[in-house]
């Protein structure tokens, strides 16, 4: 966790910095908002800015945004009243920390924006095999492709590999390729020179240079545009990058990790992913099985999350009842570890007795987990329905079946393109291209309903 403190280090702010360092943060300091933007632009990375609320927080955020720098801000201050704290939040701060500082509050704020302290909780034999392979290859500089369903823990194991590598004392930088628009991702990765585009007021160091000496994680790399993939391939091969608008290459020394929740071999066949880049990234593949395939981890993870959220909410740690354990193991967990974590957070809040019983463990829609035997009946019914549906496809072309599947899935998601693409296991770009073909052929395509994303 990299923390950049902005403001004069008077007594109370200095105490807050010491508490942040005790909580594991790597702290650096500047006195003005201008110096903060300059430091970030120059490659002094930060995961969080802690800013004196009397400084121009809105101006700092605007200056960073103009340089395509997005780092969350928390405000802090001595003797601030509710009005001052509210103004800091209105200016764009995510949280307000009153000074004199409280160690638990600072630790909680750091934990809220940091993934650094998520431990690997492993009990299942299948997952232990994955971890054994990770331990074996971590000390090398080989590129690693980490694959698995959304929520299965790909970034957690990427951080684990970094911590077990020879580069552990150097930066670990993560870039979510799916979350950054295509026209911004190149600058985010490779940086830019002054004047490279409108708003480029000065040189900006990209994530490749920021990670120099350490590890760069390219999260959900399947969403990267093919044109940019070519530039990435060259950077990996030559160990040098070209800033946007630059005139000469810049040498970098990094280890590349990448994650994907999609089948990249299929993406290669579809023409949305470069085969040569896949070979470069996939020197070693760590496939994380979904949670439903690692039942031995379910209870271990559940108990870990119970301890975590009991401490966070100031309540006693309660054990799981026998029926709760049975239902947890029987549930299929389509959201994987992320879904389990949310369910156990709710369970800690809803549980009232000496144990966490089955009725305290709720699905996102508020319904309790089904009894263990109900899952077997549901699986049998689903198998019968699948067999009936497959017969209906006999005699149709593959293209027709694919079209019907895509349209039906889109209707199921109320027109939400992103959700439909995730369910279908294809990229959002592939889905958009398919829908464009259908529309041009006169096939009605479900439009996003109110509240659904058209992305």
CSV table of C-alpha atoms in Angstrom, one decimal:
chain,number,residue,atom,x,y,z
A,1,UNK,CA,0.0,0.0,0.0
A,2,UNK,CA,1.6,3.3,-1.2
A,3,UNK,CA,0.4,6.4,0.6
A,4,UNK,CA,1.3,9.9,-0.5
A,5,UNK,CA,0.7,12.5,2.2
A,6,UNK,CA,0.0,16.1,1.0
A,7,UNK,CA,0.3,19.0,3.4
A,8,UNK,CA,2.7,20.3,6.1
A,9,UNK,CA,3.8,17.6,8.5
A,10,UNK,CA,2.7,19.2,11.7
A,11,UNK,CA,2.3,17.2,14.9
A,12,UNK,CA,-1.0,15.5,14.4
A,13,UNK,CA,-0.4,14.7,10.7
A,14,UNK,CA,3.0,13.3,11.5
A,15,UNK,CA,1.3,11.0,14.1
A,16,UNK,CA,-1.1,9.9,11.4
A,17,UNK,CA,1.7,9.1,9.1
A,18,UNK,CA,3.4,7.0,11.8
A,19,UNK,CA,0.2,5.0,12.3
A,20,UNK,CA,-0.2,4.5,8.6
A,21,UNK,CA,3.4,3.1,8.4
A,22,UNK,CA,2.6,0.8,11.4
A,23,UNK,CA,-0.4,-0.5,9.4
A,24,UNK,CA,2.0,-1.5,6.6
A,25,UNK,CA,1.8,1.5,4.3
A,26,UNK,CA,4.8,2.8,2.4
A,27,UNK,CA,4.6,6.6,2.9
A,28,UNK,CA,6.0,9.5,0.9
A,29,UNK,CA,5.3,13.2,1.5
A,30,UNK,CA,4.9,16.5,-0.4
A,31,UNK,CA,3.6,19.8,1.0
A,32,UNK,CA,1.5,21.2,-1.9
A,33,UNK,CA,-1.1,19.9,-4.3
A,34,UNK,CA,1.1,21.0,-7.2
A,35,UNK,CA,3.9,18.9,-5.9
A,36,UNK,CA,1.6,16.0,-5.5
A,37,UNK,CA,0.5,16.0,-9.2
A,38,UNK,CA,4.2,16.5,-10.2
A,39,UNK,CA,5.2,13.4,-8.1
A,40,UNK,CA,2.5,11.3,-9.6
A,41,UNK,CA,3.2,12.4,-13.1
A,42,UNK,CA,6.9,11.6,-12.6
A,43,UNK,CA,6.2,8.0,-11.7
A,44,UNK,CA,6.1,8.2,-7.9
A,45,UNK,CA,3.1,5.9,-7.7
A,46,UNK,CA,0.5,6.0,-5.0
A,47,UNK,CA,-2.6,3.9,-4.1
A,48,UNK,CA,-4.0,6.6,-1.9
A,49,UNK,CA,-3.6,10.4,-1.3
A,50,UNK,CA,-4.0,11.7,2.3
A,51,UNK,CA,-4.6,15.4,1.9
A,52,UNK,CA,-4.9,18.3,4.4
A,53,UNK,CA,-8.5,19.4,4.0
A,54,UNK,CA,-7.5,23.1,4.0
A,55,UNK,CA,-5.7,22.5,0.7
A,56,UNK,CA,-7.4,22.7,-2.7
A,57,UNK,CA,-8.7,19.1,-2.9
A,58,UNK,CA,-10.9,19.8,-5.9
A,59,UNK,CA,-8.1,21.5,-7.8
A,60,UNK,CA,-5.8,18.5,-7.0
A,61,UNK,CA,-8.3,16.0,-8.3
A,62,UNK,CA,-9.0,18.1,-11.4
A,63,UNK,CA,-5.2,18.5,-12.1
A,64,UNK,CA,-4.7,14.7,-11.8
A,65,UNK,CA,-7.7,14.0,-14.0
A,66,UNK,CA,-6.4,16.3,-16.7
A,67,UNK,CA,-3.2,14.2,-16.7
A,68,UNK,CA,-5.3,10.9,-16.7
A,69,UNK,CA,-4.1,10.2,-13.2
A,70,UNK,CA,-6.7,8.5,-11.0
A,71,UNK,CA,-5.8,8.0,-7.3
A,72,UNK,CA,-8.4,8.1,-4.5
A,73,UNK,CA,-8.2,10.9,-2.0
A,74,UNK,CA,-9.0,11.0,1.7
A,75,UNK,CA,-9.0,14.3,3.5
A,76,UNK,CA,-7.7,14.9,7.0
A,77,UNK,CA,-7.5,17.8,9.4
A,78,UNK,CA,-7.3,19.1,12.9
A,79,UNK,CA,-10.4,20.4,14.6
A,80,UNK,CA,-12.5,20.3,11.4
A,81,UNK,CA,-16.2,20.7,11.9
A,82,UNK,CA,-18.9,18.9,10.0
A,83,UNK,CA,-19.0,21.8,7.5
A,84,UNK,CA,-15.3,21.4,6.7
A,85,UNK,CA,-15.5,17.6,6.4
A,86,UNK,CA,-18.6,17.9,4.2
A,87,UNK,CA,-16.8,20.4,1.9
A,88,UNK,CA,-13.9,18.0,1.6
A,89,UNK,CA,-16.2,15.2,0.5
A,90,UNK,CA,-18.0,17.5,-1.9
A,91,UNK,CA,-14.6,18.4,-3.4
A,92,UNK,CA,-14.0,14.7,-4.3
A,93,UNK,CA,-12.5,13.1,-1.2
A,94,UNK,CA,-13.6,9.5,-0.5
A,95,UNK,CA,-13.4,9.8,3.3
A,96,UNK,CA,-12.5,12.3,6.0
A,97,UNK,CA,-10.1,11.4,8.8
A,98,UNK,CA,-10.3,13.7,11.8
A,99,UNK,CA,-7.0,14.6,13.6
A,100,UNK,CA,-5.8,13.8,16.3
A,101,UNK,CA,-5.6,10.4,14.5
A,102,UNK,CA,-7.2,7.1,15.5
A,103,UNK,CA,-5.0,4.1,14.6
A,104,UNK,CA,-8.0,1.8,14.0
A,105,UNK,CA,-9.7,4.3,11.7
A,106,UNK,CA,-6.5,4.9,9.7
A,107,UNK,CA,-6.0,1.1,9.3
A,108,UNK,CA,-9.7,0.7,8.2
A,109,UNK,CA,-9.3,3.4,5.6
A,110,UNK,CA,-6.1,1.9,4.2
A,111,UNK,CA,-7.7,-1.6,4.1
A,112,UNK,CA,-10.7,-0.2,2.3
A,113,UNK,CA,-8.6,0.8,-0.7
A,114,UNK,CA,-5.9,-1.8,-0.5
A,115,UNK,CA,-5.8,-5.4,-1.6
A,116,UNK,CA,-2.3,-5.9,-0.3
A,117,UNK,CA,-3.3,-7.8,2.9
A,118,UNK,CA,-5.6,-10.4,1.4
A,119,UNK,CA,-4.1,-13.7,2.5
A,120,UNK,CA,-4.2,-17.0,0.5
A,121,UNK,CA,-6.6,-19.3,2.4
A,122,UNK,CA,-6.1,-22.8,0.9
A,123,UNK,CA,-7.3,-26.1,2.2
A,124,UNK,CA,-8.6,-27.9,-0.9
A,125,UNK,CA,-6.1,-30.4,-2.5
A,126,UNK,CA,-6.8,-29.1,-6.0
A,127,UNK,CA,-6.0,-25.5,-4.9
A,128,UNK,CA,-2.9,-26.8,-3.1
A,129,UNK,CA,-1.6,-28.1,-6.4
A,130,UNK,CA,-2.0,-24.7,-7.9
A,131,UNK,CA,-0.2,-23.1,-5.0
A,132,UNK,CA,2.7,-25.6,-5.3
A,133,UNK,CA,3.1,-24.6,-8.9
A,134,UNK,CA,3.0,-20.9,-8.0
A,135,UNK,CA,5.7,-21.5,-5.4
A,136,UNK,CA,7.8,-23.3,-7.9
A,137,UNK,CA,7.7,-20.6,-10.6
A,138,UNK,CA,7.5,-17.5,-8.4
A,139,UNK,CA,11.3,-17.0,-8.0
A,140,UNK,CA,11.8,-16.9,-11.8
A,141,UNK,CA,11.2,-13.9,-14.1
A,142,UNK,CA,8.9,-16.0,-16.4
A,143,UNK,CA,5.6,-14.4,-17.5
A,144,UNK,CA,2.6,-16.1,-15.9
A,145,UNK,CA,-1.0,-16.2,-17.2
A,146,UNK,CA,-3.5,-16.6,-14.4
A,147,UNK,CA,-6.9,-17.8,-15.6
A,148,UNK,CA,-10.2,-18.5,-13.9
A,149,UNK,CA,-13.7,-17.3,-13.5
A,150,UNK,CA,-14.5,-13.8,-12.2
A,151,UNK,CA,-14.1,-13.7,-8.4
A,152,UNK,CA,-11.9,-16.8,-8.1
A,153,UNK,CA,-8.9,-14.9,-6.7
A,154,UNK,CA,-6.7,-14.2,-9.7
A,155,UNK,CA,-5.3,-10.9,-8.4
A,156,UNK,CA,-4.7,-12.4,-4.9
A,157,UNK,CA,-2.5,-15.1,-6.4
A,158,UNK,CA,-0.7,-12.6,-8.6
A,159,UNK,CA,0.2,-10.6,-5.4
A,160,UNK,CA,1.3,-13.9,-3.8
A,161,UNK,CA,3.6,-14.7,-6.7
A,162,UNK,CA,5.1,-11.2,-6.4
A,163,UNK,CA,5.7,-11.6,-2.7
A,164,UNK,CA,7.4,-14.9,-3.3
A,165,UNK,CA,9.6,-13.5,-6.1
A,166,UNK,CA,13.1,-11.9,-6.1
A,167,UNK,CA,11.3,-8.6,-6.9
A,168,UNK,CA,9.2,-8.6,-3.7
A,169,UNK,CA,10.9,-5.4,-2.4
A,170,UNK,CA,10.1,-3.5,-5.6
A,171,UNK,CA,6.7,-2.2,-6.8
A,172,UNK,CA,3.7,-4.4,-7.6
A,173,UNK,CA,1.6,-2.4,-10.1
A,174,UNK,CA,-1.9,-3.6,-11.3
A,175,UNK,CA,-3.7,-2.2,-14.3
A,176,UNK,CA,-7.3,-3.3,-15.0
A,177,UNK,CA,-7.4,-3.4,-18.8
A,178,UNK,CA,-11.2,-3.8,-18.8
A,179,UNK,CA,-11.8,-0.7,-16.6
A,180,UNK,CA,-9.8,1.8,-18.6
A,181,UNK,CA,-11.2,3.1,-22.0
A,182,UNK,CA,-9.2,2.0,-25.0
A,183,UNK,CA,-8.1,5.5,-25.9
A,184,UNK,CA,-6.6,6.0,-22.4
A,185,UNK,CA,-5.1,2.6,-21.8
A,186,UNK,CA,-2.0,3.2,-24.0
A,187,UNK,CA,-1.1,6.4,-22.1
A,188,UNK,CA,-1.8,4.6,-18.8
A,189,UNK,CA,0.6,1.8,-19.6
A,190,UNK,CA,3.4,3.6,-21.5
A,191,UNK,CA,3.1,7.2,-20.4
A,192,UNK,CA,3.2,10.2,-22.6
A,193,UNK,CA,5.3,13.2,-23.4
A,194,UNK,CA,4.2,16.9,-23.0
A,195,UNK,CA,1.9,17.9,-25.8
A,196,UNK,CA,1.2,14.4,-27.0
A,197,UNK,CA,-2.5,15.1,-26.8
A,198,UNK,CA,-4.9,17.8,-25.5
A,199,UNK,CA,-4.4,18.1,-21.8
A,200,UNK,CA,-0.9,16.6,-21.8
A,201,UNK,CA,0.7,19.5,-19.9
A,202,UNK,CA,3.8,17.6,-19.0
A,203,UNK,CA,5.5,14.3,-19.3
A,204,UNK,CA,3.6,11.5,-17.6
A,205,UNK,CA,5.3,8.2,-16.5
A,206,UNK,CA,3.2,5.2,-17.3
A,207,UNK,CA,2.7,1.9,-15.3
A,208,UNK,CA,5.6,0.1,-17.1
A,209,UNK,CA,8.1,2.7,-15.8
A,210,UNK,CA,6.3,2.9,-12.5
A,211,UNK,CA,6.7,-0.9,-12.0
A,212,UNK,CA,10.4,-0.8,-13.1
A,213,UNK,CA,12.3,-3.4,-11.1
A,214,UNK,CA,9.1,-5.0,-9.9
A,215,UNK,CA,6.0,-6.7,-11.2
A,216,UNK,CA,3.3,-5.4,-13.6
A,217,UNK,CA,-0.1,-7.2,-13.5
A,218,UNK,CA,-2.2,-6.8,-16.6
A,219,UNK,CA,-5.7,-7.6,-15.2
A,220,UNK,CA,-8.3,-8.9,-17.7
A,221,UNK,CA,-5.9,-8.6,-20.6
A,222,UNK,CA,-8.4,-10.2,-23.0
A,223,UNK,CA,-10.2,-6.7,-23.1
A,224,UNK,CA,-7.1,-5.0,-24.6
A,225,UNK,CA,-7.5,-3.7,-28.1
A,226,UNK,CA,-5.6,-5.7,-30.8
A,227,UNK,CA,-3.7,-2.6,-31.9
A,228,UNK,CA,-2.4,-2.0,-28.4
A,229,UNK,CA,-1.5,-5.7,-28.1
A,230,UNK,CA,1.1,-5.2,-30.8
A,231,UNK,CA,2.8,-2.5,-28.8
A,232,UNK,CA,2.6,-4.6,-25.6
A,233,UNK,CA,4.2,-7.5,-27.4
A,234,UNK,CA,7.1,-5.4,-28.5
A,235,UNK,CA,7.5,-4.0,-24.9
A,236,UNK,CA,7.7,-7.6,-23.5
A,237,UNK,CA,10.1,-8.8,-26.2
A,238,UNK,CA,12.5,-5.8,-26.2
A,239,UNK,CA,12.1,-4.8,-22.5
A,240,UNK,CA,11.6,-1.2,-23.7
A,241,UNK,CA,8.6,1.0,-24.2
A,242,UNK,CA,7.7,4.1,-26.2
A,243,UNK,CA,5.8,6.9,-24.5
A,244,UNK,CA,2.9,8.3,-26.4
A,245,UNK,CA,4.4,11.2,-28.4
A,246,UNK,CA,7.9,10.1,-27.5
A,247,UNK,CA,10.9,10.1,-29.9
A,248,UNK,CA,13.1,7.4,-28.2
A,249,UNK,CA,12.5,4.1,-26.4
A,250,UNK,CA,12.8,3.7,-22.6
A,251,UNK,CA,14.3,0.6,-21.1
A,252,UNK,CA,12.3,-1.2,-18.4
A,253,UNK,CA,13.0,-4.2,-16.2
A,254,UNK,CA,9.8,-5.8,-15.1
A,255,UNK,CA,8.1,-9.1,-14.7
A,256,UNK,CA,4.7,-9.5,-16.5
A,257,UNK,CA,1.8,-11.3,-14.9
A,258,UNK,CA,-1.6,-11.3,-16.7
A,259,UNK,CA,-5.1,-12.5,-15.8
A,260,UNK,CA,-8.1,-13.4,-17.9
A,261,UNK,CA,-11.5,-14.9,-17.2
A,262,UNK,CA,-12.0,-15.8,-20.8
A,263,UNK,CA,-10.6,-18.5,-23.1
A,264,UNK,CA,-7.7,-16.7,-24.8
A,265,UNK,CA,-7.2,-19.6,-27.3
A,266,UNK,CA,-10.8,-19.0,-28.4
A,267,UNK,CA,-10.1,-15.3,-28.6
A,268,UNK,CA,-7.2,-16.0,-30.9
A,269,UNK,CA,-9.5,-18.0,-33.2
A,270,UNK,CA,-12.0,-15.1,-33.2
A,271,UNK,CA,-9.2,-12.6,-34.1
A,272,UNK,CA,-9.6,-10.5,-31.0
A,273,UNK,CA,-6.3,-11.6,-29.4
A,274,UNK,CA,-2.8,-12.0,-30.9
A,275,UNK,CA,-1.5,-15.6,-30.9
A,276,UNK,CA,2.1,-14.4,-30.5
A,277,UNK,CA,1.2,-12.3,-27.5
A,278,UNK,CA,-0.6,-15.3,-25.9
A,279,UNK,CA,2.6,-17.4,-26.3
A,280,UNK,CA,4.7,-14.6,-24.7
A,281,UNK,CA,2.3,-14.3,-21.7
A,282,UNK,CA,1.5,-18.0,-21.2
A,283,UNK,CA,5.0,-19.3,-20.3
A,284,UNK,CA,3.3,-20.7,-17.3
A,285,UNK,CA,-0.4,-21.0,-16.8
A,286,UNK,CA,-2.0,-20.9,-13.3
A,287,UNK,CA,-5.6,-22.0,-13.7
A,288,UNK,CA,-7.7,-21.2,-10.6
A,289,UNK,CA,-10.5,-23.7,-10.3
A,290,UNK,CA,-13.9,-22.1,-9.5
A,291,UNK,CA,-15.0,-22.4,-5.9
A,292,UNK,CA,-17.6,-25.1,-6.7
A,293,UNK,CA,-14.6,-27.3,-7.8
A,294,UNK,CA,-12.7,-26.7,-4.5
A,295,UNK,CA,-15.1,-27.6,-1.8
A,296,UNK,CA,-12.3,-28.0,0.7
A,297,UNK,CA,-11.8,-24.2,0.6
A,298,UNK,CA,-15.4,-23.2,1.2
A,299,UNK,CA,-15.5,-23.6,5.0
A,300,UNK,CA,-11.9,-22.4,5.5
A,301,UNK,CA,-12.6,-19.2,3.5
A,302,UNK,CA,-16.0,-18.7,5.2
A,303,UNK,CA,-14.4,-18.9,8.7
A,304,UNK,CA,-11.6,-16.5,7.5
A,305,UNK,CA,-14.3,-13.9,6.4
A,306,UNK,CA,-16.3,-14.4,9.6
A,307,UNK,CA,-13.2,-13.4,11.6
A,308,UNK,CA,-12.4,-10.5,9.3
A,309,UNK,CA,-15.9,-9.0,9.4
A,310,UNK,CA,-16.5,-9.7,13.0
A,311,UNK,CA,-13.4,-7.7,13.9
A,312,UNK,CA,-14.4,-4.9,11.4
A,313,UNK,CA,-17.9,-4.6,13.0
A,314,UNK,CA,-16.9,-5.0,16.6
A,315,UNK,CA,-18.9,-8.2,17.2
A,316,UNK,CA,-17.9,-11.6,18.7
A,317,UNK,CA,-16.7,-14.3,16.4
A,318,UNK,CA,-19.5,-16.9,16.1
A,319,UNK,CA,-19.0,-20.5,14.8
A,320,UNK,CA,-21.0,-21.9,11.8
A,321,UNK,CA,-23.8,-24.3,12.6
A,322,UNK,CA,-23.7,-27.8,11.1
A,323,UNK,CA,-26.6,-27.0,8.7
A,324,UNK,CA,-24.9,-23.7,7.6
A,325,UNK,CA,-21.8,-25.7,6.8
A,326,UNK,CA,-23.7,-28.2,4.7
A,327,UNK,CA,-25.5,-25.5,2.8
A,328,UNK,CA,-22.3,-23.5,2.2
A,329,UNK,CA,-20.5,-26.6,0.7
A,330,UNK,CA,-23.5,-27.5,-1.5
A,331,UNK,CA,-24.0,-24.0,-3.0
A,332,UNK,CA,-22.5,-23.6,-6.4
A,333,UNK,CA,-21.1,-20.0,-5.8
A,334,UNK,CA,-21.4,-18.5,-9.3
A,335,UNK,CA,-19.6,-15.4,-8.0
A,336,UNK,CA,-16.9,-17.6,-6.5
A,337,UNK,CA,-14.8,-16.3,-3.5
A,338,UNK,CA,-16.1,-12.7,-4.0
A,339,UNK,CA,-19.7,-14.0,-3.6
A,340,UNK,CA,-18.8,-16.1,-0.6
A,341,UNK,CA,-17.1,-13.1,1.1
A,342,UNK,CA,-20.2,-10.9,0.6
A,343,UNK,CA,-22.4,-13.7,1.9
A,344,UNK,CA,-20.3,-14.1,5.1
A,345,UNK,CA,-20.2,-10.3,5.6
A,346,UNK,CA,-24.0,-10.3,5.6
A,347,UNK,CA,-24.1,-13.4,7.9
A,348,UNK,CA,-22.0,-11.6,10.5
A,349,UNK,CA,-24.4,-8.7,10.5
A,350,UNK,CA,-27.6,-10.7,10.5
A,351,UNK,CA,-26.6,-13.4,13.0
A,352,UNK,CA,-28.1,-13.0,16.4
A,353,UNK,CA,-27.7,-16.4,18.2
A,354,UNK,CA,-24.6,-18.2,19.6
A,355,UNK,CA,-23.9,-19.6,16.1
A,356,UNK,CA,-24.2,-18.4,12.5
A,357,UNK,CA,-27.1,-20.5,11.3
A,358,UNK,CA,-28.3,-21.2,7.8
A,359,UNK,CA,-30.9,-18.5,7.9
A,360,UNK,CA,-28.3,-15.8,8.4
A,361,UNK,CA,-26.5,-16.7,5.2
A,362,UNK,CA,-28.3,-14.9,2.4
A,363,UNK,CA,-28.0,-14.6,-1.3
A,364,UNK,CA,-27.8,-11.2,-3.0
A,365,UNK,CA,-31.5,-11.2,-3.4
A,366,UNK,CA,-32.1,-11.8,0.3
A,367,UNK,CA,-33.1,-15.4,0.0
A,368,UNK,CA,-31.4,-18.0,2.2
A,369,UNK,CA,-29.2,-20.7,0.8
A,370,UNK,CA,-31.1,-23.8,-0.4
A,371,UNK,CA,-30.9,-27.0,1.7
A,372,UNK,CA,-28.1,-29.4,0.5
A,373,UNK,CA,-30.6,-32.0,-0.9
A,374,UNK,CA,-32.4,-29.3,-2.9
A,375,UNK,CA,-29.2,-28.7,-4.9
A,376,UNK,CA,-29.2,-32.3,-6.0
A,377,UNK,CA,-32.8,-32.1,-7.1
A,378,UNK,CA,-32.1,-28.8,-8.9
A,379,UNK,CA,-29.0,-30.3,-10.7
A,380,UNK,CA,-31.1,-33.3,-11.9
A,381,UNK,CA,-33.9,-31.0,-13.2
A,382,UNK,CA,-31.3,-28.8,-14.9
A,383,UNK,CA,-29.8,-31.8,-16.6
A,384,UNK,CA,-33.2,-32.9,-17.9
A,385,UNK,CA,-34.0,-29.4,-19.1
A,386,UNK,CA,-30.6,-29.2,-20.9
A,387,UNK,CA,-31.2,-32.5,-22.6
A,388,UNK,CA,-34.7,-31.3,-23.8
A,389,UNK,CA,-33.2,-28.0,-25.0
A,390,UNK,CA,-30.4,-29.7,-26.9
A,391,UNK,CA,-32.9,-31.8,-28.9
A,392,UNK,CA,-34.6,-28.5,-30.0
A,393,UNK,CA,-31.3,-27.4,-31.6
A,394,UNK,CA,-31.0,-30.5,-33.9
A,395,UNK,CA,-31.3,-29.5,-37.5
A,396,UNK,CA,-30.2,-25.9,-37.0
A,397,UNK,CA,-26.9,-24.3,-38.1
A,398,UNK,CA,-24.3,-23.4,-35.6
A,399,UNK,CA,-24.7,-19.7,-36.5
A,400,UNK,CA,-28.4,-19.8,-35.9
A,401,UNK,CA,-28.0,-21.5,-32.5
A,402,UNK,CA,-25.3,-19.0,-31.5
A,403,UNK,CA,-27.6,-16.1,-32.6
A,404,UNK,CA,-30.5,-17.4,-30.5
A,405,UNK,CA,-28.3,-18.0,-27.5
A,406,UNK,CA,-26.9,-14.5,-27.7
A,407,UNK,CA,-30.3,-12.9,-28.1
A,408,UNK,CA,-31.9,-15.0,-25.3
A,409,UNK,CA,-29.0,-14.2,-22.9
A,410,UNK,CA,-29.3,-10.5,-23.7
A,411,UNK,CA,-33.0,-10.6,-22.9
A,412,UNK,CA,-32.3,-12.4,-19.7
A,413,UNK,CA,-29.9,-9.6,-18.7
A,414,UNK,CA,-32.5,-6.9,-19.6
A,415,UNK,CA,-30.3,-5.7,-22.5
A,416,UNK,CA,-27.2,-5.3,-20.3
A,417,UNK,CA,-24.3,-6.0,-22.7
A,418,UNK,CA,-21.6,-6.3,-20.0
A,419,UNK,CA,-23.5,-8.9,-18.0
A,420,UNK,CA,-24.5,-10.8,-21.2
A,421,UNK,CA,-20.9,-11.0,-22.3
A,422,UNK,CA,-19.8,-12.3,-18.9
A,423,UNK,CA,-22.4,-15.0,-19.0
A,424,UNK,CA,-21.6,-16.0,-22.6
A,425,UNK,CA,-17.9,-16.1,-21.9
A,426,UNK,CA,-17.0,-13.7,-24.7
A,427,UNK,CA,-15.5,-10.2,-24.7
A,428,UNK,CA,-17.8,-7.2,-24.8
A,429,UNK,CA,-16.1,-6.3,-28.1
A,430,UNK,CA,-17.1,-9.6,-29.7
A,431,UNK,CA,-20.7,-9.2,-28.4
A,432,UNK,CA,-21.0,-5.7,-29.9
A,433,UNK,CA,-19.7,-7.0,-33.3
A,434,UNK,CA,-22.3,-9.9,-33.2
A,435,UNK,CA,-25.1,-7.6,-32.3
A,436,UNK,CA,-24.1,-5.2,-35.1
A,437,UNK,CA,-24.3,-8.1,-37.6
A,438,UNK,CA,-27.7,-9.1,-36.3
A,439,UNK,CA,-29.1,-5.6,-36.5
A,440,UNK,CA,-27.8,-5.1,-40.0
A,441,UNK,CA,-29.5,-8.4,-41.0
A,442,UNK,CA,-32.8,-7.1,-39.6
A,443,UNK,CA,-32.8,-9.2,-36.5
A,444,UNK,CA,-34.4,-7.4,-33.5
A,445,UNK,CA,-31.8,-6.8,-30.8
A,446,UNK,CA,-33.0,-6.2,-27.2
A,447,UNK,CA,-32.2,-2.6,-26.1
A,448,UNK,CA,-30.9,-1.9,-22.6
A,449,UNK,CA,-33.8,-1.3,-20.2
A,450,UNK,CA,-33.8,1.5,-17.7
A,451,UNK,CA,-30.9,1.0,-15.3
A,452,UNK,CA,-29.1,-1.5,-17.5
A,453,UNK,CA,-25.8,-0.7,-19.1
A,454,UNK,CA,-25.4,-0.4,-22.8
A,455,UNK,CA,-21.6,-0.8,-22.6
